[in-house]
PDB file of C-alpha atoms in Angstrom:
ATOM      1  CA  MET W   1      -0.124   0.477  -0.184  1.00 43.00           C
ATOM      2  CA  ASN W   2       1.709   3.173  -1.259  1.00 44.00           C
ATOM      3  CA  VAL W   3       0.698   6.395   0.971  1.00 44.00           C
ATOM      4  CA  SER W   4       1.465   9.671   0.352  1.00 43.00           C
ATOM      5  CA  ILE W   5       1.259  12.376   3.474  1.00 46.00           C
ATOM      6  CA  TYR W   6       1.185  15.412   0.767  1.00 44.00           C
ATOM      7  CA  GLU W   7      -1.846  13.559  -1.108  1.00 46.00           C
ATOM      8  CA  GLU W   8      -4.345  16.835  -1.474  1.00 51.00           C
ATOM      9  CA  ASN W   9      -7.671  17.041   0.011  1.00 52.00           C
ATOM     10  CA  PHE W  10     -10.834  16.961  -1.454  1.00 53.00           C
ATOM     11  CA  THR W  11     -14.024  19.454  -0.769  1.00 55.00           C
ATOM     12  CA  ASP W  12     -16.832  17.755  -1.140  1.00 57.00           C
ATOM     13  CA  PRO W  13     -20.435  19.892  -1.805  1.00 58.00           C
ATOM     14  CA  ASN W  14     -21.083  20.873   1.953  1.00 60.00           C
ATOM     15  CA  GLY W  15     -18.173  22.368   2.184  1.00 54.00           C
ATOM     16  CA  LYS W  16     -15.817  19.329   4.235  1.00 56.00           C
ATOM     17  CA  ASN W  17     -12.400  18.372   2.759  1.00 56.00           C
ATOM     18  CA  SER W  18     -11.334  15.061   2.765  1.00 59.00           C
ATOM     19  CA  SER W  19      -9.344  14.914   6.198  1.00 61.00           C
ATOM     20  CA  GLY W  20     -13.228  16.153   7.831  1.00 58.00           C
ATOM     21  CA  TYR W  21     -12.619  19.469   8.755  1.00 62.00           C
ATOM     22  CA  LEU W  22     -14.578  21.877   7.350  1.00 64.00           C
ATOM     23  CA  ASP W  23     -12.502  24.254   5.084  1.00 68.00           C
ATOM     24  CA  TYR W  24     -11.683  27.631   6.538  1.00 67.00           C
ATOM     25  CA  ASP W  25     -12.576  30.310   4.647  1.00 71.00           C
ATOM     26  CA  ARG W  26      -9.901  34.097   6.359  1.00 70.00           C
ATOM     27  CA  GLU W  27     -12.350  36.482   4.296  1.00 73.00           C
ATOM     28  CA  GLU W  28     -16.382  34.992   5.193  1.00 73.00           C
ATOM     29  CA  SER W  29     -14.549  35.008   8.874  1.00 68.00           C
ATOM     30  CA  PHE W  30     -13.580  39.376   9.254  1.00 66.00           C
ATOM     31  CA  SER W  31     -17.427  39.427   7.625  1.00 70.00           C
ATOM     32  CA  MET W  32     -18.504  37.267  10.366  1.00 72.00           C
ATOM     33  CA  TYR W  33     -18.011  40.257  12.580  1.00 71.00           C
ATOM     34  CA  PHE W  34     -20.459  44.198  13.119  1.00 76.00           C
ATOM     35  CA  LEU W  35     -18.740  47.491  14.442  1.00 78.00           C
ATOM     36  CA  GLU W  36     -22.363  47.320  15.820  1.00 82.00           C
ATOM     37  CA  GLU W  37     -21.824  44.167  18.224  1.00 80.00           C
ATOM     38  CA  LEU W  38     -18.253  44.467  18.706  1.00 82.00           C
ATOM     39  CA  VAL W  39     -18.507  48.537  19.921  1.00 86.00           C
ATOM     40  CA  PRO W  40     -20.715  47.588  22.821  1.00 89.00           C
ATOM     41  CA  VAL W  41     -18.940  44.441  24.016  1.00 87.00           C
ATOM     42  CA  ALA W  42     -15.316  45.640  24.224  1.00 87.00           C
ATOM     43  CA  LEU W  43     -16.239  49.420  26.138  1.00 92.00           C
ATOM     44  CA  ILE W  44     -17.585  46.874  28.436  1.00 92.00           C
ATOM     45  CA  TYR W  45     -14.124  45.481  28.770  1.00 91.00           C
ATOM     46  CA  GLY W  46     -13.146  48.409  28.151  1.00 92.00           C
ATOM     47  CA  ILE W  47     -14.427  50.372  31.693  1.00 95.00           C
ATOM     48  CA  THR W  48     -14.342  46.820  33.800  1.00 94.00           C
ATOM     49  CA  LEU W  49     -10.223  46.728  32.787  1.00 94.00           C
ATOM     50  CA  VAL W  50     -10.354  50.271  33.805  1.00 96.00           C
ATOM     51  CA  VAL W  51     -12.389  50.798  37.348  1.00 97.00           C
ATOM     52  CA  GLY W  52     -11.045  47.304  38.490  1.00 96.00           C
ATOM     53  CA  LEU W  53      -7.194  49.119  36.946  1.00 97.00           C
ATOM     54  CA  ILE W  54      -8.042  52.038  40.337  1.00 97.00           C
ATOM     55  CA  GLY W  55     -10.600  50.382  42.288  1.00 97.00           C
ATOM     56  CA  ASN W  56      -7.650  47.230  43.331  1.00 97.00           C
ATOM     57  CA  LEU W  57      -4.363  49.934  42.652  1.00 97.00           C
ATOM     58  CA  LEU W  58      -5.928  52.072  45.494  1.00 97.00           C
ATOM     59  CA  ILE W  59      -7.130  49.633  48.355  1.00 97.00           C
ATOM     60  CA  ILE W  60      -3.889  48.647  48.114  1.00 97.00           C
ATOM     61  CA  TYR W  61      -2.009  52.071  47.923  1.00 97.00           C
ATOM     62  CA  THR W  62      -3.864  53.222  50.998  1.00 97.00           C
ATOM     63  CA  VAL W  63      -3.216  50.007  53.188  1.00 97.00           C
ATOM     64  CA  ILE W  64       0.325  50.047  52.174  1.00 96.00           C
ATOM     65  CA  SER W  65       1.033  54.001  52.300  1.00 97.00           C
ATOM     66  CA  PHE W  66      -0.869  54.332  56.389  1.00 96.00           C
ATOM     67  CA  ARG W  67      -0.097  52.860  58.238  1.00 95.00           C
ATOM     68  CA  ARG W  68      -3.228  53.065  60.081  1.00 96.00           C
ATOM     69  CA  MET W  69      -4.675  51.366  57.996  1.00 95.00           C
ATOM     70  CA  ARG W  70      -3.056  48.515  58.265  1.00 95.00           C
ATOM     71  CA  THR W  71      -5.206  46.053  60.621  1.00 96.00           C
ATOM     72  CA  ILE W  72      -5.455  42.449  60.035  1.00 97.00           C
ATOM     73  CA  SER W  73      -8.697  43.195  57.646  1.00 97.00           C
ATOM     74  CA  ASN W  74      -7.220  46.065  55.985  1.00 97.00           C
ATOM     75  CA  VAL W  75      -4.096  43.453  55.081  1.00 97.00           C
ATOM     76  CA  PHE W  76      -6.468  41.044  54.236  1.00 97.00           C
ATOM     77  CA  LEU W  77      -8.916  42.562  51.623  1.00 97.00           C
ATOM     78  CA  ALA W  78      -5.558  44.533  50.466  1.00 97.00           C
ATOM     79  CA  SER W  79      -4.306  40.691  49.485  1.00 98.00           C
ATOM     80  CA  LEU W  80      -7.304  40.954  47.546  1.00 98.00           C
ATOM     81  CA  ALA W  81      -7.676  43.303  45.863  1.00 98.00           C
ATOM     82  CA  THR W  82      -4.092  42.048  44.732  1.00 97.00           C
ATOM     83  CA  ALA W  83      -5.835  38.900  43.227  1.00 97.00           C
ATOM     84  CA  ASP W  84      -8.546  40.819  41.548  1.00 96.00           C
ATOM     85  CA  LEU W  85      -5.559  42.848  40.209  1.00 96.00           C
ATOM     86  CA  LEU W  86      -3.862  39.787  38.204  1.00 96.00           C
ATOM     87  CA  VAL W  87      -7.570  38.433  37.148  1.00 94.00           C
ATOM     88  CA  VAL W  88      -8.295  41.388  35.899  1.00 94.00           C
ATOM     89  CA  LEU W  89      -4.922  42.177  34.704  1.00 94.00           C
ATOM     90  CA  ILE W  90      -4.632  38.617  33.589  1.00 93.00           C
ATOM     91  CA  CYS W  91      -8.417  37.462  31.954  1.00 91.00           C
ATOM     92  CA  VAL W  92     -10.039  40.786  30.720  1.00 87.00           C
ATOM     93  CA  PRO W  93      -7.069  41.195  27.932  1.00 86.00           C
ATOM     94  CA  VAL W  94      -7.423  37.420  26.557  1.00 86.00           C
ATOM     95  CA  LYS W  95     -10.771  36.916  26.665  1.00 82.00           C
ATOM     96  CA  VAL W  96     -11.313  40.655  24.385  1.00 76.00           C
ATOM     97  CA  ASN W  97      -8.709  38.743  22.410  1.00 71.00           C
ATOM     98  CA  ILE W  98     -10.439  35.782  22.175  1.00 68.00           C
ATOM     99  CA  MET W  99     -13.413  38.311  21.044  1.00 61.00           C
ATOM    100  CA  HIS W 100     -11.656  39.163  18.460  1.00 55.00           C
TER     101      HIS W 100
END
């Protein structure tokens, strides 16, 4: 049996090629998203990023800068703000990138 790895794929009328995967049309994929759908979602993600960044940085700055604010509860809140800051900085840009 002679099998070639460079064998040409054929495409059937349903758009599937011989490997079983759908053909990818780059130009068609760009037309799948409409500006009126992307702008509100991008705006919400942008607001979430800015508010999350500013709010959590203010909490961390306040607890670190003022000695009077270094109670056990406030240090715990600063720890939560640090974790939330990392989530905002990592997850929001990744989610926007996937959306794009």
